[in-house]
Coordinates of C-alpha atoms and ligand atoms in Angstrom, one line a residue:
M1 CA 112.1 78.2 -108.7
T2 CA 108.9 76.8 -107.1
A3 CA 109.4 73.4 -105.2
L4 CA 107.6 70.5 -106.5
P5 CA 105.5 68.4 -104.1
Q6 CA 107.4 65.2 -102.9
N7 CA 104.8 62.8 -104.3
R8 CA 101.8 62.7 -106.4
H9 CA 99.5 62.2 -103.7
D10 CA 100.1 65.6 -102.1
N11 CA 97.0 67.1 -104.0
F12 CA 99.4 67.8 -106.9
R13 CA 97.8 68.3 -110.2
A14 CA 99.9 69.3 -113.2
P15 CA 98.1 71.8 -115.1
F16 CA 99.1 69.9 -118.3
D17 CA 100.1 66.2 -118.0
P18 CA 101.4 65.2 -121.5
Y19 CA 102.7 61.9 -120.4
G20 CA 99.4 60.7 -118.8
A21 CA 101.1 60.2 -115.4
V22 CA 98.2 61.3 -113.3
T23 CA 96.2 58.1 -113.7
H24 CA 93.4 58.6 -111.2
E25 CA 92.1 60.2 -108.1
V26 CA 92.1 58.3 -104.8
T27 CA 88.2 58.1 -103.8
N28 CA 86.0 56.0 -101.5
Q29 CA 89.1 55.2 -99.3
P30 CA 88.7 56.1 -95.5
V31 CA 90.8 58.4 -93.5
E32 CA 92.7 56.8 -90.6
L33 CA 91.1 56.4 -87.3
T34 CA 93.2 58.8 -85.3
D35 CA 92.8 61.9 -83.1
T36 CA 89.8 60.4 -81.2
N37 CA 89.4 60.3 -77.4
L38 CA 89.7 56.7 -76.5
F39 CA 87.5 57.3 -73.4
D40 CA 85.0 59.8 -74.5
S41 CA 84.2 57.8 -77.6
D42 CA 83.6 54.7 -75.7
A43 CA 80.1 54.8 -74.3
A44 CA 80.4 51.3 -72.6
L45 CA 83.7 52.1 -71.0
K46 CA 82.5 55.4 -69.6
E47 CA 79.3 53.8 -68.0
S48 CA 81.3 50.9 -66.6
V49 CA 83.9 53.3 -64.9
R50 CA 81.1 55.2 -63.2
R51 CA 78.9 52.0 -62.3
E52 CA 82.0 50.1 -60.7
G53 CA 83.2 52.8 -58.5
A54 CA 85.8 54.9 -60.2
D55 CA 83.7 58.1 -61.4
W56 CA 86.4 60.1 -59.5
A57 CA 88.9 58.9 -62.1
T58 CA 86.8 60.3 -65.1
P59 CA 88.5 63.6 -65.7
S60 CA 92.0 62.0 -65.6
L61 CA 90.8 59.2 -68.0
E62 CA 89.3 61.8 -70.4
A63 CA 92.6 63.4 -70.4
F64 CA 94.5 60.0 -71.1
G65 CA 91.9 59.0 -73.6
A66 CA 92.7 62.1 -75.7
R67 CA 96.4 61.4 -75.5
A68 CA 96.2 57.8 -76.2
G69 CA 93.8 58.3 -79.2
S70 CA 96.2 61.0 -80.9
A71 CA 97.8 60.2 -84.1
E72 CA 101.3 60.8 -82.5
Y73 CA 100.7 58.4 -79.6
L74 CA 99.3 55.7 -81.8
E75 CA 102.3 56.1 -84.1
Q76 CA 104.4 54.9 -81.1
G77 CA 102.7 51.7 -80.9
V78 CA 103.3 51.2 -84.8
L79 CA 107.0 52.1 -84.4
A80 CA 107.6 49.9 -81.3
N81 CA 106.4 46.9 -83.4
K82 CA 108.2 47.9 -86.7
N83 CA 111.5 47.8 -85.0
P84 CA 111.6 44.8 -82.8
P85 CA 114.1 44.5 -80.0
E86 CA 117.6 43.1 -80.5
L87 CA 119.9 41.4 -78.2
D88 CA 123.5 41.8 -77.6
T89 CA 124.9 39.1 -75.3
H90 CA 128.2 40.7 -75.2
D91 CA 129.9 43.9 -76.0
R92 CA 132.3 44.3 -78.7
Y93 CA 135.2 43.4 -76.4
G94 CA 133.6 40.2 -75.3
R95 CA 132.1 41.1 -72.0
R96 CA 128.8 39.7 -71.1
I97 CA 126.2 42.4 -71.1
D98 CA 122.8 40.6 -71.9
L99 CA 121.5 43.8 -73.3
V100 CA 118.2 44.1 -75.2
R101 CA 117.9 47.2 -77.2
F102 CA 114.4 48.5 -77.9
H103 CA 113.1 51.3 -80.2
P104 CA 112.6 54.7 -78.6
S105 CA 108.9 54.3 -79.1
Y106 CA 109.0 51.2 -76.9
H107 CA 110.7 53.3 -74.1
A108 CA 108.1 56.2 -74.6
L109 CA 105.2 53.7 -74.2
M110 CA 106.8 52.2 -71.2
K111 CA 107.5 55.6 -69.5
A112 CA 103.9 56.7 -70.2
S113 CA 102.6 53.5 -68.7
I114 CA 104.7 53.8 -65.5
E115 CA 104.0 57.5 -65.1
E116 CA 100.3 56.7 -65.4
G117 CA 100.6 54.1 -62.7
L118 CA 99.5 51.1 -64.8
H119 CA 102.3 49.1 -63.0
S120 CA 101.2 49.9 -59.5
S121 CA 98.4 52.3 -58.8
P122 CA 95.9 50.1 -56.8
W123 CA 99.0 49.2 -54.5
S124 CA 100.5 52.7 -54.2
D125 CA 97.2 54.6 -54.2
P126 CA 94.7 52.3 -52.8
R127 CA 91.0 53.6 -52.7
E128 CA 87.4 52.7 -53.9
G129 CA 87.6 52.0 -57.7
A130 CA 91.4 51.9 -57.8
H131 CA 91.4 48.6 -59.8
I132 CA 88.8 50.0 -62.1
A133 CA 90.5 53.3 -62.9
R134 CA 93.8 51.3 -63.6
A135 CA 91.9 48.8 -65.7
A136 CA 90.1 51.5 -67.8
R137 CA 93.5 53.3 -68.4
S138 CA 95.3 50.0 -69.3
Y139 CA 92.4 49.2 -71.6
M140 CA 93.1 52.2 -73.6
Q141 CA 96.8 52.0 -73.5
T142 CA 96.6 48.4 -74.8
Q143 CA 94.6 49.5 -77.7
V144 CA 97.6 51.5 -78.6
E145 CA 100.2 48.8 -78.1
A146 CA 100.0 45.5 -76.3
G147 CA 103.5 44.3 -76.1
H148 CA 104.9 46.5 -73.7
G149 CA 102.1 45.8 -71.3
C150 CA 103.9 42.5 -70.5
P151 CA 106.4 43.9 -68.2
I152 CA 103.9 46.5 -66.9
T153 CA 101.6 43.7 -66.0
M154 CA 104.2 41.5 -64.4
T155 CA 105.4 44.4 -62.2
F156 CA 101.8 45.2 -61.2
A157 CA 101.3 41.5 -60.5
S158 CA 104.5 41.0 -58.6
V159 CA 103.4 43.0 -55.6
P160 CA 100.9 40.5 -53.8
C161 CA 103.4 37.7 -54.2
L162 CA 106.4 39.9 -53.0
R163 CA 104.2 40.9 -50.0
T164 CA 104.4 37.3 -48.7
Q165 CA 108.0 37.9 -47.9
P166 CA 108.1 41.0 -45.8
D167 CA 112.0 41.6 -45.8
L168 CA 112.1 41.5 -49.5
A169 CA 109.1 43.6 -49.8
E170 CA 110.4 46.3 -47.8
Q171 CA 113.4 46.5 -49.9
W172 CA 111.8 46.4 -53.3
L173 CA 108.2 47.5 -53.1
P174 CA 109.1 51.2 -52.9
K175 CA 111.1 51.1 -56.3
I176 CA 108.4 48.9 -57.7
E177 CA 105.6 51.4 -56.8
A178 CA 107.6 54.4 -57.9
R179 CA 106.4 56.1 -61.0
V180 CA 109.9 56.2 -62.5
Y181 CA 111.0 54.3 -65.7
D182 CA 114.6 53.7 -65.9
P183 CA 115.7 51.4 -68.6
R184 CA 119.3 51.5 -68.0
N185 CA 121.3 48.1 -67.7
V186 CA 122.5 49.0 -64.2
P187 CA 121.9 47.5 -60.8
A188 CA 118.6 48.1 -59.0
G189 CA 120.5 49.9 -56.4
E190 CA 121.3 52.8 -58.8
K191 CA 117.6 53.2 -59.8
A192 CA 114.6 55.0 -58.4
G193 CA 112.1 52.7 -60.2
V194 CA 112.3 49.2 -61.3
T195 CA 110.3 46.6 -63.2
I196 CA 109.8 42.9 -62.4
G197 CA 109.3 39.8 -64.7
M198 CA 108.8 36.1 -64.1
A199 CA 110.4 32.9 -65.1
M200 CA 108.6 29.5 -64.6
T201 CA 108.4 27.9 -68.1
E202 CA 111.1 25.4 -68.8
K203 CA 111.7 23.3 -72.2
Q204 CA 110.1 20.2 -70.7
G205 CA 106.9 21.9 -69.4
G206 CA 105.1 25.2 -69.1
S207 CA 101.8 24.3 -67.8
D208 CA 103.2 21.7 -65.6
V209 CA 105.7 23.7 -63.7
R210 CA 106.3 20.8 -61.1
A211 CA 108.5 19.4 -63.9
N212 CA 111.0 22.4 -63.4
T213 CA 114.6 21.0 -63.2
T214 CA 116.3 24.5 -62.3
R215 CA 117.9 23.9 -58.9
A216 CA 118.3 26.3 -56.1
I217 CA 121.3 25.7 -53.7
P218 CA 121.4 27.5 -50.4
A219 CA 124.3 29.9 -50.3
G220 CA 124.2 29.7 -46.5
A221 CA 121.2 29.5 -44.1
E222 CA 118.1 28.1 -45.7
G223 CA 114.5 29.2 -45.9
P224 CA 112.3 32.2 -46.7
G225 CA 114.2 35.4 -47.4
K226 CA 117.5 33.4 -47.5
A227 CA 120.0 33.5 -50.5
Y228 CA 120.3 30.6 -53.0
E229 CA 122.2 30.0 -56.2
L230 CA 120.1 28.9 -59.1
V231 CA 121.4 26.6 -61.9
G232 CA 119.2 25.6 -64.8
H233 CA 117.3 27.3 -67.7
K234 CA 114.2 29.0 -68.4
Y235 CA 112.5 28.5 -72.0
F236 CA 110.4 31.8 -71.9
V237 CA 111.4 34.8 -70.1
S238 CA 109.7 37.9 -71.3
A239 CA 110.9 41.4 -70.7
P240 CA 114.4 40.3 -69.8
M241 CA 115.5 43.8 -69.2
C242 CA 113.5 43.7 -66.0
D243 CA 115.4 44.4 -62.9
A244 CA 114.5 41.1 -61.2
F245 CA 112.4 38.0 -61.9
L246 CA 110.2 35.8 -59.8
V247 CA 111.7 32.4 -60.7
L248 CA 110.5 28.9 -59.7
A249 CA 113.4 26.4 -58.9
Q250 CA 113.7 23.0 -57.0
A251 CA 115.1 23.9 -53.4
P252 CA 116.0 20.9 -51.2
G253 CA 112.5 21.2 -49.7
G254 CA 110.8 21.2 -53.2
L255 CA 109.6 23.6 -55.9
S256 CA 110.1 27.2 -54.4
C257 CA 109.9 30.8 -55.6
F258 CA 112.8 33.0 -55.6
L259 CA 113.5 36.6 -56.5
V260 CA 116.4 36.8 -58.9
P261 CA 117.9 40.4 -59.8
R262 CA 119.7 41.1 -63.1
W263 CA 122.8 42.4 -61.0
R264 CA 124.1 41.3 -57.7
P265 CA 124.2 43.6 -54.8
D266 CA 128.1 43.9 -55.2
G267 CA 127.4 45.4 -58.7
T268 CA 128.4 42.5 -60.8
K269 CA 126.3 40.9 -63.4
N270 CA 124.2 38.0 -62.0
P271 CA 124.5 35.1 -64.3
L272 CA 120.8 35.0 -65.6
Q273 CA 122.0 34.8 -69.0
I274 CA 120.0 35.5 -72.1
V275 CA 120.7 32.8 -74.9
R276 CA 118.4 34.2 -77.6
L277 CA 115.3 36.2 -78.2
K278 CA 112.2 34.3 -79.5
R279 CA 110.9 34.9 -83.0
K280 CA 107.3 35.4 -82.3
M281 CA 104.3 35.6 -84.6
G282 CA 102.8 38.6 -82.5
N283 CA 103.7 40.4 -79.5
V284 CA 106.8 41.6 -81.4
S285 CA 107.6 44.7 -79.4
N286 CA 107.9 42.7 -76.3
A287 CA 111.4 40.8 -76.1
S288 CA 110.7 37.0 -75.0
S289 CA 114.0 35.3 -74.2
E290 CA 115.5 31.9 -73.5
T291 CA 117.8 32.0 -70.5
E292 CA 120.3 30.1 -68.6
L293 CA 120.9 30.5 -64.8
R294 CA 124.6 29.7 -64.0
G295 CA 124.6 30.2 -60.3
A296 CA 122.3 33.3 -60.3
L297 CA 121.8 34.6 -56.9
G298 CA 118.2 34.7 -55.7
W299 CA 116.2 35.1 -52.4
M300 CA 113.5 32.7 -51.5
V301 CA 110.0 34.2 -51.5
G302 CA 107.5 32.5 -49.3
P303 CA 107.9 29.0 -47.8
E304 CA 110.1 26.5 -49.2
G305 CA 108.3 23.9 -51.3
R306 CA 105.4 26.1 -51.7
G307 CA 106.7 28.0 -54.9
V308 CA 103.5 27.5 -57.0
A309 CA 101.2 28.7 -54.0
T310 CA 103.3 31.8 -53.8
I311 CA 103.8 32.7 -57.4
I312 CA 100.1 31.9 -58.0
E313 CA 99.3 35.3 -56.2
M314 CA 101.2 37.0 -59.2
V315 CA 99.5 34.7 -61.8
A316 CA 96.2 35.6 -60.6
M317 CA 96.8 39.3 -61.3
T318 CA 98.3 38.7 -64.8
R319 CA 95.2 36.8 -65.7
F320 CA 93.1 39.7 -64.8
D321 CA 95.4 41.8 -67.0
C322 CA 94.9 39.3 -69.9
M323 CA 91.1 39.9 -69.7
I324 CA 91.9 43.7 -69.9
G325 CA 94.3 43.1 -72.7
S326 CA 92.1 40.8 -74.8
S327 CA 89.0 43.1 -74.3
A328 CA 91.0 46.0 -75.4
G329 CA 92.1 44.2 -78.6
M330 CA 88.5 43.5 -79.4
R331 CA 87.6 47.1 -78.7
M332 CA 90.2 48.4 -81.1
A333 CA 89.3 45.8 -83.8
T334 CA 85.7 46.7 -83.5
S335 CA 86.5 50.5 -83.7
Q336 CA 88.5 50.0 -86.7
A337 CA 86.0 47.8 -88.6
I338 CA 83.1 50.3 -87.7
D339 CA 85.0 53.3 -88.7
H340 CA 86.2 51.8 -92.0
C341 CA 82.7 50.6 -93.0
R342 CA 81.3 54.1 -92.0
Q343 CA 83.4 55.5 -94.9
R344 CA 83.6 53.0 -97.4
K345 CA 81.0 52.4 -100.1
A346 CA 80.2 49.2 -102.1
F347 CA 77.4 48.9 -104.7
G348 CA 76.4 52.4 -104.0
A349 CA 75.9 52.4 -100.3
Y350 CA 78.1 52.8 -97.2
L351 CA 78.9 49.3 -95.8
I352 CA 77.8 50.3 -92.4
D353 CA 74.3 50.5 -93.7
Q354 CA 74.2 47.5 -95.6
P355 CA 72.3 44.8 -93.4
L356 CA 74.7 42.0 -93.8
M357 CA 77.7 44.2 -92.7
T358 CA 75.5 46.0 -90.0
A359 CA 74.9 42.6 -88.4
V360 CA 78.6 41.6 -88.4
L361 CA 79.6 44.9 -87.0
A362 CA 76.9 44.7 -84.2
D363 CA 78.0 41.2 -83.4
L364 CA 81.6 42.2 -83.1
A365 CA 80.4 45.2 -80.8
I366 CA 78.4 42.8 -78.6
E367 CA 81.4 40.6 -78.2
A368 CA 83.8 43.4 -77.2
E369 CA 81.3 45.1 -75.0
A370 CA 80.6 41.8 -73.0
A371 CA 84.2 41.2 -72.6
M372 CA 84.9 44.7 -71.2
T373 CA 81.8 44.6 -68.9
L374 CA 82.9 41.3 -67.3
T375 CA 86.4 42.4 -66.9
M376 CA 85.2 45.5 -65.1
R377 CA 82.9 43.6 -63.0
I378 CA 86.0 41.4 -61.9
G379 CA 87.9 44.8 -61.3
R380 CA 85.3 45.8 -58.8
A381 CA 85.5 42.4 -57.1
L382 CA 89.4 43.0 -56.9
D383 CA 88.7 46.4 -55.2
N384 CA 86.4 44.8 -52.6
R385 CA 88.2 41.5 -51.6
H386 CA 87.4 42.2 -47.9
D387 CA 83.8 40.9 -48.8
A388 CA 83.6 37.2 -49.0
H389 CA 81.3 37.1 -52.0
E390 CA 83.8 39.5 -54.0
D391 CA 86.7 37.6 -53.0
A392 CA 85.2 34.3 -54.2
L393 CA 84.1 35.8 -57.5
V394 CA 87.8 37.1 -58.0
R395 CA 88.8 33.5 -57.6
L396 CA 86.5 31.8 -60.1
G397 CA 85.7 34.8 -62.2
T398 CA 89.1 35.5 -63.1
A399 CA 89.8 32.0 -64.3
I400 CA 86.5 32.0 -66.2
G401 CA 87.2 35.4 -67.8
K402 CA 90.6 34.6 -68.7
Y403 CA 89.7 31.3 -70.4
W404 CA 86.8 33.0 -72.3
I405 CA 87.7 36.4 -73.3
C406 CA 91.3 35.5 -74.4
K407 CA 89.8 32.6 -76.4
R408 CA 87.1 34.8 -78.3
T409 CA 89.7 37.4 -79.3
P410 CA 91.5 35.6 -82.3
G411 CA 88.2 35.0 -84.2
H412 CA 87.0 38.4 -83.4
A413 CA 90.1 40.0 -84.7
Y414 CA 89.8 38.1 -87.9
E415 CA 86.2 38.9 -88.5
A416 CA 87.0 42.6 -87.9
L417 CA 89.9 42.4 -90.3
E418 CA 87.5 41.0 -93.0
C419 CA 85.1 43.8 -92.6
I420 CA 88.0 46.1 -93.9
G421 CA 88.5 43.9 -96.9
G422 CA 91.9 43.7 -98.6
S423 CA 93.5 46.6 -96.9
G424 CA 92.9 45.0 -93.6
V425 CA 95.5 42.4 -94.5
M426 CA 98.1 45.0 -95.4
E427 CA 100.9 45.5 -92.8
D428 CA 100.5 49.2 -93.0
S429 CA 97.0 48.6 -91.3
P430 CA 96.6 48.0 -87.6
M431 CA 94.7 44.7 -88.1
P432 CA 97.6 42.4 -88.8
R433 CA 99.0 43.4 -85.4
L434 CA 95.8 43.0 -83.7
Y435 CA 95.2 39.5 -85.5
R436 CA 98.7 38.3 -84.6
E437 CA 98.6 39.7 -80.9
A438 CA 95.3 38.0 -80.4
P439 CA 96.2 34.3 -79.5
V440 CA 99.0 35.2 -77.1
N441 CA 96.9 36.0 -74.1
A442 CA 95.1 32.7 -74.4
I443 CA 98.4 30.8 -74.1
W444 CA 100.4 32.3 -71.5
E445 CA 99.5 32.6 -68.0
G446 CA 97.6 29.2 -68.2
S447 CA 96.3 28.1 -71.6
G448 CA 92.7 27.2 -72.2
N449 CA 92.6 23.7 -70.9
V450 CA 94.7 24.7 -68.0
Q451 CA 92.1 27.5 -67.1
C452 CA 89.3 24.7 -67.3
L453 CA 91.5 22.7 -64.9
D454 CA 92.0 25.6 -62.6
I455 CA 88.2 26.3 -62.6
A456 CA 87.6 22.7 -61.5
R457 CA 90.3 23.1 -58.8
A458 CA 88.8 26.3 -57.4
I459 CA 85.3 24.8 -57.3
R460 CA 86.5 21.5 -55.7
R461 CA 88.8 23.3 -53.2
S462 CA 86.3 26.0 -52.4
P463 CA 82.7 25.2 -53.1
A464 CA 82.0 28.8 -52.1
T465 CA 83.4 30.0 -55.4
L466 CA 80.6 28.2 -57.3
D467 CA 78.0 29.5 -54.7
A468 CA 79.4 33.0 -55.5
Y469 CA 79.1 32.4 -59.1
F470 CA 75.4 31.4 -58.9
A471 CA 74.7 34.3 -56.4
E472 CA 76.2 36.6 -58.9
V473 CA 74.3 35.3 -61.8
G474 CA 71.1 34.7 -59.8
A475 CA 71.2 38.5 -59.0
A476 CA 69.9 39.0 -62.6
K477 CA 66.9 36.4 -62.2
G478 CA 63.8 37.4 -63.8
E479 CA 65.5 39.9 -66.1
S480 CA 66.0 37.5 -68.9
A481 CA 64.1 34.2 -69.6
A482 CA 67.3 33.0 -71.6
L483 CA 69.5 33.6 -68.7
D484 CA 67.2 32.0 -66.3
A485 CA 67.1 28.8 -68.4
H486 CA 70.7 28.8 -69.0
T487 CA 71.6 29.1 -65.4
A488 CA 69.1 26.3 -64.3
A489 CA 70.4 23.8 -66.7
L490 CA 74.2 24.8 -65.9
K491 CA 73.5 24.4 -62.1
N492 CA 72.0 20.8 -62.7
D493 CA 75.0 20.0 -65.0
M494 CA 77.4 21.3 -62.3
R495 CA 76.0 19.1 -59.5
D496 CA 78.2 16.2 -60.2
L497 CA 81.8 17.3 -60.9
D498 CA 83.3 13.9 -61.2
D499 CA 84.0 13.9 -64.8
F500 CA 84.3 17.8 -65.0
E501 CA 87.6 17.5 -67.2
A502 CA 85.8 15.5 -69.9
R503 CA 83.1 18.1 -70.0
G504 CA 85.3 20.9 -69.1
R505 CA 85.2 23.0 -72.1
D506 CA 81.4 22.8 -72.4
L507 CA 81.0 23.8 -68.8
C508 CA 83.4 26.5 -68.7
D509 CA 82.0 28.1 -72.0
R510 CA 78.5 28.1 -70.4
L511 CA 79.9 29.5 -67.0
A512 CA 81.4 32.4 -69.0
L513 CA 78.3 33.0 -71.1
G514 CA 76.3 33.2 -68.0
L515 CA 78.7 35.4 -66.2
E516 CA 78.9 37.9 -69.2
A517 CA 75.1 37.9 -69.7
A518 CA 74.6 38.7 -66.1
A519 CA 77.2 41.4 -66.1
L520 CA 75.6 43.0 -69.1
I521 CA 71.9 42.7 -67.6
R522 CA 73.4 44.3 -64.2
A523 CA 75.0 47.1 -66.1
A524 CA 71.8 47.8 -68.0
S525 CA 73.6 47.6 -71.2
P526 CA 71.7 48.2 -74.4
V527 CA 73.4 45.0 -75.8
A528 CA 72.3 42.7 -73.0
E529 CA 69.2 41.4 -74.8
A530 CA 71.1 40.8 -78.0
F531 CA 73.7 38.9 -76.1
G532 CA 71.1 36.6 -74.6
R533 CA 69.4 36.1 -77.8
S534 CA 72.5 35.3 -79.8
R535 CA 74.7 33.7 -77.3
L536 CA 72.3 31.8 -74.8
E537 CA 69.3 31.0 -76.9
S538 CA 71.3 29.9 -79.8
R539 CA 74.3 28.0 -79.0
S540 CA 74.8 26.2 -82.4
V541 CA 77.8 27.0 -84.5
H542 CA 77.6 30.1 -86.5
N543 CA 79.7 33.0 -87.7
Y544 CA 79.8 36.6 -86.5
G545 CA 76.6 38.3 -87.7
A546 CA 74.0 35.6 -87.5
L547 CA 71.7 37.8 -85.4
T548 CA 67.9 37.9 -85.6
G549 CA 65.4 40.2 -84.0
V550 CA 68.3 42.6 -82.8
D551 CA 68.5 46.3 -83.4
C552 CA 71.9 46.1 -85.1
K553 CA 72.1 49.7 -86.2
A554 CA 71.6 51.0 -82.5
I555 CA 74.2 48.7 -81.3
V556 CA 76.8 49.8 -84.0
K557 CA 76.0 53.5 -83.3
R558 CA 76.7 52.8 -79.6
A559 CA 80.1 51.4 -80.4
A560 CA 81.2 53.6 -83.2
P561 CA 84.6 55.5 -82.2
R562 CA 83.4 58.7 -83.8
Ligands
FAD1 C1 104.8 35.2 -76.1 C2 105.0 34.3 -74.8 C3 105.7 35.1 -73.8 C4 105.8 34.2 -72.5 N1 106.5 34.6 -71.5 C5 106.6 34.0 -70.5 C6 107.4 34.5 -69.2 O1 107.7 35.6 -69.3 N2 107.5 33.7 -68.2 C7 107.3 32.2 -68.2 O2 107.3 31.6 -67.3 N3 106.6 31.8 -69.4 C8 106.3 32.6 -70.4 N4 105.7 32.1 -71.5 C9 105.3 30.6 -71.5 C10 103.9 30.4 -71.4 O3 103.5 30.6 -70.0 C11 103.7 28.9 -71.8 O4 104.0 28.7 -73.1 C12 102.4 28.2 -71.3 O5 102.2 28.2 -69.8 C13 102.1 26.9 -71.8 O6 103.2 26.0 -71.7 P1 103.9 25.1 -72.8 O7 104.2 26.1 -73.9 O8 105.0 24.5 -72.2 O9 102.7 24.1 -73.3 P2 102.3 22.9 -72.5 O10 102.3 23.0 -71.2 O11 103.0 21.7 -73.2 O12 100.7 22.8 -73.0 C14 100.4 22.6 -74.6 C15 98.9 22.6 -74.4 O13 98.5 21.6 -73.6 C16 97.4 21.9 -72.8 N5 97.3 21.2 -71.6 C17 98.4 21.1 -70.6 N6 98.1 20.4 -69.6 C18 96.8 19.8 -70.0 C19 96.0 18.7 -69.4 N7 96.3 18.3 -68.1 N8 94.8 18.5 -70.0 C20 94.6 19.0 -71.2 N9 95.3 19.9 -71.9 C21 96.4 20.3 -71.1 C22 97.6 23.5 -72.6 O14 96.4 24.0 -72.3 C23 98.2 23.8 -74.0 O15 97.1 24.1 -75.0 C24 105.4 32.9 -72.7 C25 104.7 32.3 -73.7 C26 104.5 33.1 -74.9 C27 103.8 32.6 -75.9

C-alpha cells in the first residue's frame, strides 16, 4: 500500500476530493530566512571588519557566518528558548544540588560560543583587531540566540577584573581562557574550562550597589586574595551554573569584590544557594536566579573597600557586549523585515517596492547599521587602549553607546515586527523573541539613567574623555553640514556641566547621535548622509520611515540578507 503524506501541506493533492477537504493553496507566503551566510550577506559588517583591523579574520568569519545562518543552527536558538531552564534545588533524596537543567540546544550554543572563543579570544590570542574579530563573531552568534550570550559575556568580562588579583588570576585564568565547555555540576578543579558570573544586585538596590547588605566575614587573615565567608542574598544572579561569581559584599573595610566558586576546594558545595529562577518576559534561555549566601567561601579581589572600582573593570566589558548584542538584535530584525517584504505582495505589488514600506525598511536599516558601525569603532578603540585617545574613547564611548543602542532596540524590534504583519506576532516567528529580548540590554549593566550619570561622572573625573569625544567627531568636520552644526551646538551646551543630570537625556542622546554620525562618515557608509538628514537635521518626534530626500531603495538593497 502506498504511504499517505503526513499532512495536507506536503504537496499532496487528492486526485478526487469528494469531501472538499482541500480548501486552498498557500500562496503569497514567504519562505523562512534560513541557509544564508550571516557574514557574506552583511555588507556593512564585512566592511567594518576590514576597516577596523581584522581583515585577517575574514575567512574564519565567512565560515562561521555560513554555519550560524544555517537552518540547523538557527533551530538551536529556537529550541533553547522553547524549552526554558528548570531548577532542582535538591535531589530526590533531599540533598542540596542547586542544579539548573538546560535544553541540549542551549548547551550546543554554549559549546559553539566557547569553541569559537567568544568568551576569551582577545585575552587568549591578543593581536591587532582581536576585539573586532570577536565582536563580529559575537554579532552573528547573538542573531541566532541572545540568552546564552549572558554567561559568555560575563566570562569574557571577568578577565580584566580578575587580573587585578594576580594570585587568583594565575589559578583561574587558564581555565577561563580555555576553549572547553564543561557544563557538569562539579568542582572547578575537575574541569578544563570554566565560566564566570557576577552577583551585585540585591533586593534593596541594583543601580545603587553601595546599599548592598551582604556581609563578608574574614575566615583568617584579611585583605586582597584572602578568604572570607559571605552571608546575605543576591536578587539577580544570571547563569547560576557558572563555576564562580564575582560578588560584591561589605567587608569590615567597606564594599569589596570577591570571587565565590560554586564548590569549595575540598569538594563540598559552597552555600551559594539558588532560591528560585526568575520568570522573565524575554531572555528565556538564560537562567536568572535569586540566591542566598549562607557562609559561602570567597576570595577578595582587589583592594578592600574598592569593590565597585574593581568590578567596574568587568562591567565596562559587559557594556560593550550589550552594544554588540543590541546591534545584533537590530540586524536580525531588519533582515527578517526586508526578507519578508521581498516575498510578500499586497495590492498587487511586493511590499518592498511600495514607497511607504521601502522608507520604513530603509530607516530600520539605517538604525541597525549606525549601531553596528559605532560598536565596531569602539571595538577598535578596545584593541588600541595603549593610545590615550582610544582609551578615553573606550571610557566615554562605551557608556554613550550602551545607553543609546540598547535604548533604540525595543522600538526598532516593534517596527520590524509590524512590517511582517500578523505573522510577525506569532510565536513561531522569530519576531516575538527579538521583541521581548530587546529591553533587557538597556536595563542590566546600568540602566539608561545610570548610563547618563556614568557619562557625567566620566567627563567630570576625566575631562580628557570629552576632549577625545570632540576630537573623534571633529575628525569628520567638513563632511556634513548637519554634523558640524550638531557638534557646535553640543559643544556649547556641554560647556557648563553643573546641571548635567537635569539635561542628561538630551545631552546623552545628542552625544550618541554625533558619535554614530561621525562613525558612519568615517566609514564612508552609504547610509551616512541619510543618517545625518533624518537624525541630526530633524530631531522632532517621528516614527520609522519619516525619511525625505533619501534613496531608500539603495539602502534596503544594501541591507537585504539575500
Ligand atoms: C534579565 C536580567 C538579568 C540580570 N542578571 C544580573 C546578574 O547576573 N547579576 C547582577 O548583579 N544583576 C543582574 N541583573 C540586575 C540588573 O543589573 C538590575 O536590574 C539593574 O542594575 C537595575 O537595578 P534595579 O532593578 O534594582 O533597579 P533600580 O536601581 O531601582 O533602578 C530603577 C530605575 O531607576 C533608574 N535610576 C536609578 N538611579 C537613578 C538616579 N540616580 N537618577 C535617575 N534615575 C535613576 C534606573 O536607571 C532604572 O531605570 C539582571 C537584570 C535582568 C533584567
